[in-house]
Short mmCIF file of C-alpha atoms in Angstrom, two decimals:
data_model
loop_
_atom_site.label_atom_id
_atom_site.label_comp_id
_atom_site.label_asym_id
_atom_site.label_seq_id
_atom_site.Cartn_x
_atom_site.Cartn_y
_atom_site.Cartn_z
CA MET A 1438 -24.60 2.79 10.47
CA ALA A 1439 -27.42 3.21 8.01
CA THR A 1440 -30.80 1.85 7.18
CA ALA A 1441 -31.23 -0.31 4.12
CA SER A 1442 -33.45 0.67 1.23
CA GLN A 1443 -34.93 -1.43 -1.53
CA ALA A 1444 -32.67 -2.25 -4.50
CA PRO A 1445 -33.96 -0.74 -7.76
CA ALA A 1446 -36.65 -2.92 -9.31
CA GLY A 1447 -35.55 -5.09 -12.19
CA THR A 1448 -31.82 -5.00 -11.42
CA ASP A 1449 -29.95 -8.28 -11.69
CA LEU A 1450 -26.45 -7.15 -10.86
CA GLN A 1451 -25.73 -10.08 -8.55
CA GLN A 1452 -26.47 -12.66 -11.23
CA LEU A 1453 -24.57 -10.75 -13.91
CA ALA A 1454 -21.58 -10.35 -11.61
CA ARG A 1455 -21.51 -14.05 -10.73
CA GLN A 1456 -21.76 -15.01 -14.39
CA HIS A 1457 -19.36 -12.55 -15.99
CA LEU A 1458 -17.21 -10.52 -13.58
CA TRP A 1459 -13.90 -11.98 -12.41
CA MET A 1460 -12.96 -10.03 -9.30
CA HIS A 1461 -9.35 -9.64 -8.21
CA PHE A 1462 -7.86 -11.56 -5.27
CA SER A 1463 -11.32 -13.03 -4.64
CA ARG A 1464 -12.59 -16.50 -3.88
CA MET A 1465 -15.26 -16.44 -6.56
CA GLY A 1466 -16.71 -19.77 -5.44
CA GLY A 1467 -17.67 -18.22 -2.12
CA TYR A 1468 -20.41 -16.06 -3.64
CA GLY A 1469 -23.91 -17.33 -4.25
CA PRO A 1470 -27.54 -16.89 -3.14
CA ASP A 1471 -26.51 -16.94 0.53
CA HIS A 1472 -23.42 -14.74 0.10
CA GLU A 1473 -23.93 -11.69 -2.07
CA ILE A 1474 -21.13 -9.97 -3.88
CA PRO A 1475 -20.74 -6.53 -2.26
CA ILE A 1476 -21.71 -4.11 -5.03
CA ILE A 1477 -20.80 -0.48 -4.33
CA THR A 1478 -22.95 1.95 -6.30
CA LYS A 1479 -22.36 5.41 -4.80
CA ALA A 1480 -19.75 7.31 -2.79
CA GLU A 1481 -19.43 10.64 -1.03
CA GLY A 1482 -16.78 11.99 1.33
CA CYS A 1483 -15.61 9.20 3.64
CA TYR A 1484 -18.55 6.93 2.80
CA VAL A 1485 -19.69 4.49 0.13
CA TYR A 1486 -23.11 2.92 -0.46
CA ASP A 1487 -24.10 -0.51 -1.74
CA GLU A 1488 -26.86 -1.49 -4.14
CA HIS A 1489 -29.31 -1.77 -1.24
CA GLY A 1490 -28.62 1.77 -0.02
CA ASN A 1491 -26.56 0.73 3.01
CA ARG A 1492 -23.82 3.18 3.99
CA TYR A 1493 -20.27 2.15 4.89
CA LEU A 1494 -17.35 4.10 6.28
CA ASP A 1495 -14.54 3.58 3.76
CA GLY A 1496 -11.84 2.81 6.29
CA LEU A 1497 -9.48 1.60 3.57
CA SER A 1498 -9.82 4.56 1.16
CA GLY A 1499 -10.87 2.20 -1.61
CA LEU A 1500 -7.50 0.44 -1.54
CA PHE A 1501 -5.26 3.04 0.14
CA CYS A 1502 -5.98 5.45 -2.71
CA CYS A 1503 -9.09 7.67 -2.33
CA ASN A 1504 -7.08 10.08 -0.21
CA ALA A 1505 -9.04 13.26 -0.93
CA GLY A 1506 -12.35 11.46 -0.34
CA HIS A 1507 -15.13 10.48 -2.70
CA GLY A 1508 -17.47 12.52 -4.88
CA ARG A 1509 -15.36 15.56 -5.75
CA THR A 1510 -17.12 16.85 -8.84
CA GLU A 1511 -14.29 19.28 -9.60
CA TYR A 1512 -12.18 16.31 -10.67
CA GLY A 1513 -14.80 15.34 -13.21
CA GLU A 1514 -14.96 18.93 -14.40
CA ALA A 1515 -11.18 18.94 -14.89
CA ALA A 1516 -11.50 15.73 -16.91
CA ALA A 1517 -14.31 17.18 -19.04
CA ARG A 1518 -12.26 20.30 -19.83
CA GLN A 1519 -9.36 18.11 -20.84
CA VAL A 1520 -11.54 16.03 -23.17
CA GLU A 1521 -12.55 19.20 -24.99
CA GLU A 1522 -8.89 20.12 -25.48
CA LEU A 1523 -7.07 16.79 -25.96
CA ASP A 1524 -8.65 13.44 -25.16
CA PHE A 1525 -5.56 11.28 -25.65
CA TYR A 1526 -2.09 11.14 -27.01
CA THR A 1527 0.67 8.71 -26.14
CA LEU A 1528 4.04 9.63 -24.62
CA TRP A 1529 5.83 7.31 -27.05
CA SER A 1530 8.04 9.90 -28.80
CA TYR A 1531 5.45 12.64 -28.22
CA ALA A 1532 4.50 14.87 -25.32
CA HIS A 1533 1.41 16.81 -24.34
CA PRO A 1534 0.93 19.81 -22.01
CA LYS A 1535 -0.75 18.09 -19.06
CA ALA A 1536 1.93 15.39 -18.73
CA ILE A 1537 4.63 18.08 -18.91
CA GLU A 1538 2.91 20.28 -16.33
CA LEU A 1539 2.27 17.37 -13.96
CA ALA A 1540 5.83 16.06 -14.24
CA ALA A 1541 7.21 19.53 -13.45
CA ARG A 1542 4.84 19.92 -10.51
CA ILE A 1543 5.78 16.54 -9.04
CA ALA A 1544 9.48 17.31 -9.48
CA SER A 1545 9.01 20.56 -7.56
CA MET A 1546 7.64 18.55 -4.61
CA THR A 1547 10.21 15.75 -4.38
CA PRO A 1548 13.25 15.76 -2.08
CA GLY A 1549 16.82 15.92 -3.37
CA ASP A 1550 17.43 15.63 -7.11
CA LEU A 1551 14.43 13.40 -7.91
CA ASN A 1552 13.48 15.46 -10.94
CA ARG A 1553 12.55 13.06 -13.75
CA VAL A 1554 9.04 11.52 -13.89
CA PHE A 1555 8.29 8.40 -15.95
CA PHE A 1556 4.52 7.88 -15.94
CA THR A 1557 2.76 4.51 -15.75
CA SER A 1558 -0.84 3.37 -15.43
CA GLY A 1559 -0.56 1.95 -11.91
CA GLY A 1560 1.58 0.69 -9.06
CA SER A 1561 2.80 -2.66 -10.38
CA GLU A 1562 3.84 -0.91 -13.58
CA ALA A 1563 5.70 1.70 -11.56
CA VAL A 1564 7.64 -0.95 -9.64
CA GLU A 1565 8.28 -2.93 -12.83
CA SER A 1566 9.67 0.24 -14.40
CA ALA A 1567 11.93 0.92 -11.43
CA LEU A 1568 13.38 -2.59 -11.47
CA LYS A 1569 14.01 -2.47 -15.22
CA LEU A 1570 15.58 0.97 -14.94
CA ALA A 1571 17.87 -0.22 -12.15
CA ARG A 1572 19.13 -3.06 -14.34
CA ASN A 1573 19.45 -0.81 -17.36
CA TYR A 1574 21.26 1.90 -15.38
CA HIS A 1575 23.98 -0.50 -14.24
CA ARG A 1576 24.24 -2.11 -17.68
CA ILE A 1577 24.78 1.25 -19.36
CA HIS A 1578 27.67 1.76 -16.91
CA GLY A 1579 29.22 -1.55 -17.92
CA LYS A 1580 27.92 -3.48 -14.90
CA GLY A 1581 25.34 -5.71 -16.56
CA GLN A 1582 25.78 -8.44 -13.96
CA LYS A 1583 24.03 -6.22 -11.40
CA HIS A 1584 20.44 -7.48 -11.75
CA LYS A 1585 19.29 -8.69 -8.32
CA VAL A 1586 16.89 -6.80 -6.08
CA ILE A 1587 16.82 -6.96 -2.29
CA ALA A 1588 13.33 -6.71 -0.76
CA ARG A 1589 11.79 -7.60 2.59
CA GLU A 1590 9.90 -10.66 3.78
CA VAL A 1591 6.09 -10.35 3.61
CA ALA A 1592 6.40 -7.10 1.61
CA TYR A 1593 4.05 -6.60 -1.35
CA HIS A 1594 5.43 -4.78 -4.40
CA GLY A 1595 2.98 -5.74 -7.16
CA THR A 1596 1.67 -8.57 -9.28
CA SER A 1597 3.53 -8.38 -12.61
CA LEU A 1598 6.27 -11.01 -12.82
CA GLY A 1599 9.12 -8.58 -12.19
CA ALA A 1600 7.38 -6.86 -9.29
CA LEU A 1601 6.29 -10.25 -7.97
CA SER A 1602 9.92 -11.33 -7.77
CA ALA A 1603 10.37 -8.52 -5.23
CA THR A 1604 7.16 -9.35 -3.39
CA GLY A 1605 7.94 -11.38 -0.28
CA ILE A 1606 4.62 -13.22 0.18
CA THR A 1607 4.98 -16.93 -0.56
CA ASP A 1608 1.33 -17.60 -1.36
CA LEU A 1609 1.29 -14.88 -4.02
CA ARG A 1610 4.53 -16.07 -5.61
CA SER A 1611 4.21 -19.86 -5.63
CA GLN A 1612 1.30 -20.05 -8.10
CA PHE A 1613 3.29 -18.26 -10.79
CA GLU A 1614 6.82 -19.65 -10.46
CA PRO A 1615 9.32 -19.59 -11.99
CA LEU A 1616 9.46 -15.85 -11.51
CA THR A 1617 11.78 -13.26 -13.01
CA PRO A 1618 15.16 -14.21 -11.47
CA GLY A 1619 16.95 -11.97 -9.00
CA GLY A 1620 14.52 -11.48 -6.12
CA CYS A 1621 16.25 -11.76 -2.72
CA HIS A 1622 14.61 -11.22 0.66
CA VAL A 1623 15.70 -10.01 4.08
CA PRO A 1624 13.91 -9.54 7.44
CA ASN A 1625 11.33 -6.78 7.76
CA THR A 1626 10.87 -4.36 10.66
CA ASN A 1627 8.19 -6.21 12.62
CA ILE A 1628 9.51 -4.78 15.86
CA TYR A 1629 6.61 -6.25 17.85
CA ARG A 1630 8.09 -9.70 17.25
CA TRP A 1631 11.71 -8.76 18.01
CA PRO A 1632 13.50 -9.72 21.26
CA GLU A 1633 13.87 -6.68 23.51
CA GLU A 1634 17.67 -6.83 23.38
CA ARG A 1635 17.87 -6.82 19.58
CA ASP A 1636 19.91 -4.04 17.96
CA PRO A 1637 17.42 -1.55 16.41
CA LEU A 1638 19.45 -1.52 13.19
CA TRP A 1639 19.58 -5.32 12.95
CA ALA A 1640 17.20 -5.45 9.96
CA ALA A 1641 19.13 -2.74 8.12
CA ASP A 1642 22.42 -4.57 8.69
CA ALA A 1643 20.77 -7.72 7.30
CA ILE A 1644 20.50 -5.91 3.96
CA GLU A 1645 24.27 -5.41 3.90
CA GLU A 1646 24.81 -9.05 4.82
CA ARG A 1647 22.59 -10.18 1.94
CA ILE A 1648 24.32 -7.89 -0.56
CA VAL A 1649 27.70 -9.29 0.50
CA PHE A 1650 26.35 -12.84 0.36
CA GLU A 1651 24.93 -12.39 -3.16
CA GLY A 1652 28.00 -10.49 -4.30
CA PRO A 1653 27.75 -6.69 -4.61
CA GLU A 1654 28.62 -6.99 -8.31
CA THR A 1655 25.28 -8.78 -8.84
CA VAL A 1656 22.91 -6.52 -6.83
CA ALA A 1657 21.15 -3.70 -8.67
CA ALA A 1658 18.71 -2.28 -6.13
CA VAL A 1659 17.09 -2.40 -2.72
CA ILE A 1660 13.32 -1.75 -2.69
CA LEU A 1661 11.53 -0.77 0.54
CA GLU A 1662 8.25 0.86 1.54
CA PRO A 1663 8.53 3.69 4.11
CA VAL A 1664 5.87 1.84 6.13
CA GLN A 1665 5.50 -1.76 4.99
CA ASN A 1666 1.90 -2.54 4.12
CA ALA A 1667 1.70 -6.36 4.08
CA GLY A 1668 2.08 -7.82 7.55
CA GLY A 1669 0.35 -4.78 9.01
CA CYS A 1670 1.99 -1.36 8.79
CA PHE A 1671 5.54 -2.13 9.92
CA VAL A 1672 7.32 1.11 10.81
CA PRO A 1673 11.11 1.47 10.72
CA PRO A 1674 13.21 1.92 13.87
CA ASP A 1675 15.07 5.22 14.19
CA GLY A 1676 18.05 5.37 11.86
CA TYR A 1677 16.94 2.42 9.73
CA PHE A 1678 16.63 4.23 6.41
CA GLN A 1679 19.78 6.30 7.01
CA ARG A 1680 21.70 3.05 7.50
CA VAL A 1681 20.16 1.54 4.34
CA ARG A 1682 21.13 4.66 2.37
CA GLU A 1683 24.70 4.29 3.62
CA ILE A 1684 24.77 0.60 2.65
CA CYS A 1685 23.45 1.30 -0.85
CA ASP A 1686 26.05 3.99 -1.42
CA THR A 1687 28.84 1.72 -0.19
CA TYR A 1688 28.00 -1.10 -2.64
CA ASP A 1689 26.80 0.95 -5.65
CA VAL A 1690 23.21 -0.26 -5.20
CA LEU A 1691 20.21 1.90 -6.08
CA MET A 1692 17.66 2.62 -3.36
CA ILE A 1693 14.00 2.46 -4.43
CA SER A 1694 11.34 3.88 -2.12
CA ASP A 1695 8.11 2.07 -3.02
CA GLU A 1696 5.48 4.66 -2.17
CA VAL A 1697 2.51 3.38 -4.12
CA ILE A 1698 0.65 3.57 -0.79
CA CYS A 1699 2.78 5.90 1.33
CA ALA A 1700 2.99 8.89 -1.04
CA TRP A 1701 0.40 11.67 -1.40
CA GLY A 1702 -0.33 12.39 2.23
CA ARG A 1703 -0.92 8.94 3.68
CA LEU A 1704 1.85 9.56 6.23
CA GLY A 1705 1.27 13.31 6.48
CA HIS A 1706 3.78 14.22 3.76
CA TYR A 1707 3.66 14.18 -0.02
CA PHE A 1708 6.29 11.42 0.07
CA GLY A 1709 6.87 8.86 2.79
CA CYS A 1710 10.65 9.23 2.54
CA GLU A 1711 10.20 12.79 3.87
CA ARG A 1712 8.56 11.40 7.00
CA PHE A 1713 11.64 9.31 7.75
CA ASP A 1714 14.22 11.75 6.38
CA TYR A 1715 15.95 9.86 3.58
CA VAL A 1716 16.48 10.53 -0.12
CA PRO A 1717 16.22 7.47 -2.40
CA ASP A 1718 17.39 7.14 -5.99
CA MET A 1719 13.86 6.36 -7.19
CA ILE A 1720 10.31 6.69 -5.85
CA THR A 1721 7.40 4.66 -7.17
CA VAL A 1722 3.93 6.20 -6.88
CA ALA A 1723 0.35 5.48 -8.00
CA LYS A 1724 -3.04 5.16 -6.23
CA ALA A 1725 -3.59 8.58 -4.61
CA LEU A 1726 -1.74 10.56 -7.28
CA THR A 1727 -5.25 11.09 -8.65
CA SER A 1728 -7.02 10.06 -5.40
CA ALA A 1729 -8.11 7.10 -7.57
CA TYR A 1730 -10.39 9.19 -9.79
CA ALA A 1731 -8.41 7.82 -12.74
CA PRO A 1732 -5.71 5.14 -13.03
CA MET A 1733 -2.22 6.64 -12.90
CA GLY A 1734 1.20 5.86 -11.53
CA GLY A 1735 4.78 6.87 -12.00
CA LEU A 1736 8.44 6.33 -11.36
CA ILE A 1737 10.36 9.38 -10.14
CA ALA A 1738 14.09 9.07 -10.81
CA SER A 1739 17.02 11.10 -9.61
CA ASP A 1740 19.09 13.15 -12.02
CA LYS A 1741 21.93 10.69 -11.45
CA VAL A 1742 19.83 7.71 -12.55
CA ALA A 1743 18.20 9.51 -15.49
CA GLU A 1744 21.35 11.21 -16.84
CA PRO A 1745 22.75 8.31 -18.94
CA PHE A 1746 19.45 8.09 -20.86
CA MET A 1747 19.27 11.80 -21.64
CA GLN A 1748 22.15 12.02 -24.10
CA GLY A 1749 23.23 10.75 -27.49
CA ASP A 1750 21.23 7.83 -28.90
CA ALA A 1751 20.53 6.23 -25.50
CA SER A 1752 16.95 5.15 -24.79
CA PHE A 1753 15.10 3.48 -21.93
CA ALA A 1754 13.25 0.98 -24.14
CA HIS A 1755 10.18 0.63 -21.96
CA GLY A 1756 6.72 2.16 -21.80
CA PHE A 1757 2.93 1.82 -21.62
CA THR A 1758 0.28 3.03 -24.06
CA PHE A 1759 -1.81 4.94 -21.53
CA ALA A 1760 0.97 6.23 -19.28
CA GLY A 1761 0.61 9.95 -18.60
CA HIS A 1762 -2.87 9.96 -20.13
CA PRO A 1763 -4.05 13.58 -20.57
CA ILE A 1764 -7.29 13.03 -18.66
CA ALA A 1765 -5.55 11.26 -15.78
CA ALA A 1766 -2.93 14.01 -15.68
CA ALA A 1767 -5.64 16.69 -15.57
CA ILE A 1768 -7.30 14.91 -12.67
CA ALA A 1769 -3.97 14.56 -10.88
CA MET A 1770 -3.41 18.32 -11.22
CA ALA A 1771 -6.88 18.97 -9.77
CA ASN A 1772 -6.11 16.51 -6.96
CA LEU A 1773 -2.88 18.30 -6.04
CA ASP A 1774 -4.79 21.60 -6.08
CA VAL A 1775 -7.14 20.15 -3.45
CA PHE A 1776 -4.21 18.90 -1.38
CA GLU A 1777 -2.76 22.42 -1.32
CA GLN A 1778 -6.00 24.33 -0.82
CA GLU A 1779 -7.26 22.09 2.00
CA ASP A 1780 -3.81 21.30 3.47
CA LEU A 1781 -4.58 17.59 3.59
CA CYS A 1782 -1.04 16.67 4.65
CA GLY A 1783 -1.26 19.15 7.51
CA HIS A 1784 -4.64 17.74 8.52
CA VAL A 1785 -3.15 14.23 8.79
CA LEU A 1786 -0.28 15.49 10.95
CA ARG A 1787 -2.68 17.40 13.20
CA LYS A 1788 -5.11 14.50 13.62
CA GLU A 1789 -2.90 11.40 13.51
CA GLY A 1790 -2.39 11.52 17.30
CA GLU A 1791 -6.14 11.38 17.86
CA PHE A 1792 -6.50 8.56 15.34
CA ARG A 1793 -3.70 6.60 17.01
CA GLN A 1794 -5.08 7.23 20.50
CA MET A 1795 -8.46 5.84 19.41
CA LEU A 1796 -6.81 2.66 18.16
CA GLU A 1797 -4.58 2.40 21.23
CA SER A 1798 -7.70 2.36 23.40
CA LEU A 1799 -8.49 -1.04 21.89
CA HIS A 1800 -5.59 -2.47 23.91
CA GLU A 1801 -8.13 -3.07 26.67
CA LEU A 1802 -9.44 -5.97 24.58
CA PRO A 1803 -7.70 -9.33 25.16
CA ILE A 1804 -7.43 -10.00 21.42
CA VAL A 1805 -5.45 -6.82 20.63
CA GLY A 1806 -1.71 -7.38 20.82
CA ASP A 1807 -0.19 -4.42 18.98
CA VAL A 1808 -1.17 -1.12 17.36
CA ARG A 1809 1.32 0.32 14.89
CA GLY A 1810 1.63 2.59 11.90
CA ALA A 1811 2.02 6.26 11.01
CA GLY A 1812 -0.23 9.03 9.73
CA TYR A 1813 -3.54 7.65 8.50
CA PHE A 1814 -2.05 4.18 7.96
CA HIS A 1815 -2.35 1.84 10.94
CA ALA A 1816 -2.83 -1.80 11.85
CA VAL A 1817 -4.12 -3.67 14.87
CA GLU A 1818 -2.46 -7.07 15.35
CA LEU A 1819 -4.67 -9.78 16.84
CA VAL A 1820 -3.23 -12.36 19.24
CA LYS A 1821 -4.35 -15.36 21.25
CA ASP A 1822 -2.23 -14.43 24.27
CA LYS A 1823 -1.14 -10.86 24.98
CA GLU A 1824 1.61 -11.86 27.42
CA THR A 1825 3.39 -14.34 25.17
CA LYS A 1826 2.28 -12.67 21.89
CA GLU A 1827 1.12 -16.09 20.73
CA SER A 1828 -0.66 -15.79 17.40
CA PHE A 1829 -3.47 -17.84 15.89
CA ASN A 1830 -2.70 -20.95 13.87
CA ASP A 1831 -3.81 -21.31 10.26
CA GLU A 1832 -7.17 -22.87 11.05
CA GLU A 1833 -7.96 -20.31 13.73
CA SER A 1834 -6.85 -17.44 11.52
CA GLU A 1835 -9.10 -18.63 8.69
CA LYS A 1836 -12.07 -18.81 11.06
CA LEU A 1837 -11.23 -15.45 12.66
CA LEU A 1838 -10.60 -13.38 9.53
CA ARG A 1839 -12.62 -14.87 6.70
CA GLY A 1840 -15.12 -16.79 8.78
CA PHE A 1841 -16.09 -13.87 10.99
CA LEU A 1842 -14.25 -10.53 10.96
CA SER A 1843 -14.35 -9.60 7.26
CA GLY A 1844 -18.07 -10.17 6.93
CA GLU A 1845 -19.03 -8.80 10.33
CA LEU A 1846 -17.09 -5.55 9.97
CA TYR A 1847 -18.76 -4.99 6.62
CA LYS A 1848 -22.17 -5.84 8.05
CA ARG A 1849 -21.63 -3.24 10.82
CA GLY A 1850 -20.79 -0.57 8.25
CA LEU A 1851 -16.98 -0.47 8.25
CA ILE A 1852 -14.79 -1.35 5.28
CA CYS A 1853 -11.24 -2.17 6.33
CA ARG A 1854 -8.80 -5.02 5.76
CA ALA A 1855 -8.68 -8.18 7.88
CA ASP A 1856 -5.48 -9.80 6.66
CA ASP A 1857 -3.06 -12.59 7.56
CA ARG A 1858 -0.16 -12.11 5.21
CA GLY A 1859 2.04 -12.62 8.25
CA ASP A 1860 0.13 -12.57 11.54
CA PRO A 1861 -3.59 -11.63 11.67
CA VAL A 1862 -4.20 -7.88 11.55
CA VAL A 1863 -6.95 -5.38 10.90
CA GLN A 1864 -5.73 -2.45 8.80
CA LEU A 1865 -7.17 1.07 8.75
CA SER A 1866 -6.40 3.63 6.06
CA PRO A 1867 -9.26 6.18 5.97
CA PRO A 1868 -9.48 9.12 3.54
CA LEU A 1869 -7.26 12.01 4.60
CA ILE A 1870 -10.36 14.15 5.23
CA ALA A 1871 -11.46 11.80 8.05
CA ASP A 1872 -11.91 13.49 11.44
CA THR A 1873 -13.17 12.84 14.97
CA GLU A 1874 -16.62 11.70 13.83
CA GLN A 1875 -15.13 8.98 11.63
CA PHE A 1876 -12.62 7.95 14.30
CA GLU A 1877 -15.46 7.42 16.76
CA GLU A 1878 -17.37 5.31 14.24
CA ILE A 1879 -14.29 3.17 13.59
CA HIS A 1880 -13.76 2.68 17.32
CA ASP A 1881 -17.34 1.66 18.02
CA VAL A 1882 -17.41 -0.94 15.25
CA LEU A 1883 -13.95 -2.34 16.00
CA HIS A 1884 -14.55 -2.54 19.74
CA SER A 1885 -17.79 -4.49 19.43
CA VAL A 1886 -16.68 -6.77 16.60
CA LEU A 1887 -13.27 -7.59 18.11
CA SER A 1888 -14.95 -8.34 21.46
CA GLU A 1889 -17.23 -10.81 19.73
CA ALA A 1890 -14.31 -12.26 17.78
CA TRP A 1891 -12.50 -13.01 21.04
CA ASP A 1892 -15.55 -14.82 22.37
CA GLN A 1893 -15.63 -16.96 19.22
CA VAL A 1894 -11.97 -17.90 18.79
CA GLY A 1895 -10.17 -16.70 21.89
CA GLY A 1896 -11.55 -16.63 25.41
CA GLY A 1897 -12.63 -19.94 26.83
CA SER A 1898 -11.97 -21.88 23.62
CA ARG A 1899 -8.19 -22.27 23.64
CA PRO A 1900 -6.82 -25.81 23.33
CA ALA A 1901 -4.65 -27.13 26.16
CA THR A 1902 -1.76 -27.45 23.70
CA PRO A 1903 -1.84 -24.57 21.23
CA GLY A 1904 -1.31 -25.29 17.55
CA PRO A 1905 1.53 -23.71 15.60
CA GLY A 1906 1.31 -19.92 15.34
CA ARG A 1907 1.53 -17.87 12.17
CA ARG A 1908 4.63 -15.91 13.09
CA THR A 1909 6.75 -14.94 10.15
CA SER A 1910 10.36 -15.99 10.32
CA ILE A 1911 12.32 -12.84 11.10
#
């Protein structure tokens, strides 16, 4: 995609990074003289640049969060103006104008009576806050036994111990057990792996079955993403969320819409629940609230959930030092200005068909089994046999994703996610400003790299007796 240029003379970033930087979710032992750490030094629009001057299409929007694109200097100008006025003050028993203005603006955008905004510094904190509030809400109503949370298999809800109890990915949980008690899991909506005759609302009904099994008097909340990220952009069948809403109401269980990824235009709406026409009791947000120009998250609660804490001497005894930071709030306000002025949600809705059509064209490749998602949030599932939907076993998946795809996609100038939390997928989540030019670049890279991947681990190299697949139990 771009020609390389010389790294600045005298820089030693690689050595310093290997000696001192501990990167997240990274196999640090895999980096060395033969495998550089990717160091991103510059960004603009839909593209980022590394220390050597190579350009990459940011097909993951940083980490599902640079929704308005990179390099918007007006966000920095908003931050600078805020520093001149008020650099910082906490929300612990105090308030400041930007947090008030942002909370009111968010409340004006939410569906239903979701009018109370509790700020955090990020997504895990937002989920942690929602789970604690759910417990506290029931306790204040004399139902302190209601503490369990129902989540879905393979779903990711964060890394703090409470959020991790809701996360349904075994490999992320097992290292840190015992976790906060109360996490219960049900099947997700991986429709690609369902039998054709299965009832479309089967997975929703499984939530009711689990609530009844656990005892409704012990279940505080159900937490679901509008489109489930981990596993590869699982979309709900028609009527799924309406059925879940009905179940929650029946058993006095709060419904949490985890929109750390799906909010702020990713699905073509400010909130993912709008896309699928349901109103939860709480929404968790983060990432693109500021388009990642500053760390910020939040929990948006309904009037019903907030009401017990708004009277007398009641208090939700929970908080974070930097939540609602004035500079982050100022950037978030500038970000929402851009969303309105450039109609970014409308752009996603107008262009998502073209984006999806481009990805669907990859079905001609023998390694592509399924394309799914919504808005600018899609996944391509990779299979060993399209007819039987046979997946790759653990050894093959390791070779396919980490041994070839991740590095080769990056080398060809495309940053996206090659993941096997569930079955192997490639995920695409470009900035909301992406258009035809970027779609064509994504297609060209994916088509060539996936063709080569099939030659390496698929066509002509299959064993006579296939090893066990990586299908998730659903």
